């Protein structure tokens, strides 16, 4: 792997290049020597200040739950520190003036602000509310599968374009009542924001989504309905969201609620096809599905790294001193293959969490655990069950080594998933 200027770190090793293509192609195994070498290393992303990198399961759980760490750099006492998330977006091409939509969001706030924002929307993503959505998710999945043969050429179809992608974007757009005619535009912009795109394309996508979200708020203000945004605008709320907070919430929900699930469905499908023994086990015992989704999120989940955390005071992580204001970047994919936390971590075992208390970090941990985790799990469970029941002979249409993975160091994903609908 390539390395960078050793002057940027006090470690004996040069800073880890987090955009190194070996790490991007296979973050599950390529981070293993880093994880085994030492508890914390220094890392660097182009355009962003150097930071600590955590790869071990226990250390990341600590960082995600210890009040000594915060997601919002602005809450660090003393002199202002650079916000690495904001730096990353600026380096990728975010237009000036859009920083407030990052700072106003649930995912980039902390403390009292975070509790207030999260409290307003938590009920909409509770297990009970998500379970009530299951019949509609099943309807959407069935409709997409009905149309799948129409998109095939010589029996081959891109499962991402025609199944994994439209399913979650339809669900999230229905939750916030995006007009049906506008949904394809929301999907395209959301995909651009999550794909690692840089420059004008990214800046334009973020600006466009913010503008669309403002229009959506105006629409629901004038014509409230039975949806999440209208509920948040309702006058009975004692603590109303500001317009910027609501727009930030909408953009975050669409991007996070869409892309993560798209990639989890696609990654899981590919993993099950590559492990026919585990697929057979799932077919024999459908009650295994909730545990299977959990294990798939651990084994091939799309989240490579979580948002950086900032030390609010001098502290230590696994014996490594971290100074107030320093950032620590959690590498989730490395933690989810940590042998100190999982038995045979490189083996896909769909019954793992049925037997043990081994807990992955694919949805985060602590106060910032993914708000939409239950929804992502439900959508993935429905998608996989429907897909393999409807297309029992499903198989990859190309050699697994030829699959086209994206170059986004944050999300491990496939650009396409060409599958053959019938054997032969």
CSV table of N, CA and C in Angstrom, one decimal, residues 18 28 48 53 94 117 120 136 138 143 193 213 216 223 225 315 322 328 346 387 414:
chain,number,residue,atom,x,y,z
A,18,UNK,N,-5.7,6.4,3.5
A,18,UNK,CA,-7.1,5.8,3.6
A,18,UNK,C,-7.8,5.6,2.3
A,28,UNK,N,-12.2,-5.5,4.4
A,28,UNK,CA,-12.3,-6.5,5.5
A,28,UNK,C,-11.0,-7.2,5.8
A,48,UNK,N,-7.8,16.6,4.1
A,48,UNK,CA,-8.3,16.5,5.5
A,48,UNK,C,-7.1,16.4,6.4
A,53,UNK,N,-6.6,6.5,13.6
A,53,UNK,CA,-7.5,5.5,12.9
A,53,UNK,C,-7.6,4.3,13.9
A,94,UNK,N,-18.0,20.1,-2.4
A,94,UNK,CA,-19.2,20.8,-1.9
A,94,UNK,C,-19.1,22.3,-2.1
A,117,UNK,N,-33.1,16.3,18.3
A,117,UNK,CA,-33.4,16.0,16.9
A,117,UNK,C,-33.8,14.5,16.8
A,120,UNK,N,-37.3,13.5,18.0
A,120,UNK,CA,-38.5,13.9,17.2
A,120,UNK,C,-38.8,12.8,16.2
A,136,UNK,N,-46.2,-3.4,2.9
A,136,UNK,CA,-45.9,-2.5,1.8
A,136,UNK,C,-44.6,-2.8,1.1
A,138,UNK,N,-43.1,-5.7,1.0
A,138,UNK,CA,-43.3,-6.9,0.3
A,138,UNK,C,-44.0,-6.6,-1.0
A,143,UNK,N,-43.6,-6.4,-6.9
A,143,UNK,CA,-43.7,-5.6,-8.1
A,143,UNK,C,-42.4,-5.6,-8.9
A,193,UNK,N,-24.2,11.4,-4.2
A,193,UNK,CA,-23.7,11.9,-3.0
A,193,UNK,C,-23.0,10.7,-2.2
A,213,UNK,N,-35.4,19.5,-1.2
A,213,UNK,CA,-35.9,19.3,0.2
A,213,UNK,C,-36.6,20.6,0.7
A,216,UNK,N,-39.9,20.4,-0.9
A,216,UNK,CA,-40.7,19.4,-0.2
A,216,UNK,C,-41.3,19.9,1.1
A,223,UNK,N,-49.7,21.7,2.2
A,223,UNK,CA,-50.7,20.6,2.0
A,223,UNK,C,-50.2,19.4,2.9
A,225,UNK,N,-50.0,16.0,5.0
A,225,UNK,CA,-50.6,14.7,4.7
A,225,UNK,C,-50.2,13.7,5.8
A,315,UNK,N,-7.3,12.0,26.6
A,315,UNK,CA,-7.8,10.7,27.1
A,315,UNK,C,-6.9,9.7,26.4
A,322,UNK,N,-4.7,10.2,23.3
A,322,UNK,CA,-5.4,11.1,22.3
A,322,UNK,C,-5.6,12.4,23.0
A,328,UNK,N,-10.6,10.8,15.8
A,328,UNK,CA,-10.4,9.3,15.7
A,328,UNK,C,-11.4,8.8,14.7
A,346,UNK,N,-13.6,-14.5,9.6
A,346,UNK,CA,-13.6,-14.4,8.2
A,346,UNK,C,-14.6,-15.5,7.6
A,387,UNK,N,-36.5,-12.5,-3.3
A,387,UNK,CA,-35.6,-12.8,-4.5
A,387,UNK,C,-35.3,-14.2,-4.6
A,414,UNK,N,-20.9,-2.6,-4.8
A,414,UNK,CA,-20.9,-3.0,-6.2
A,414,UNK,C,-21.5,-2.0,-7.1
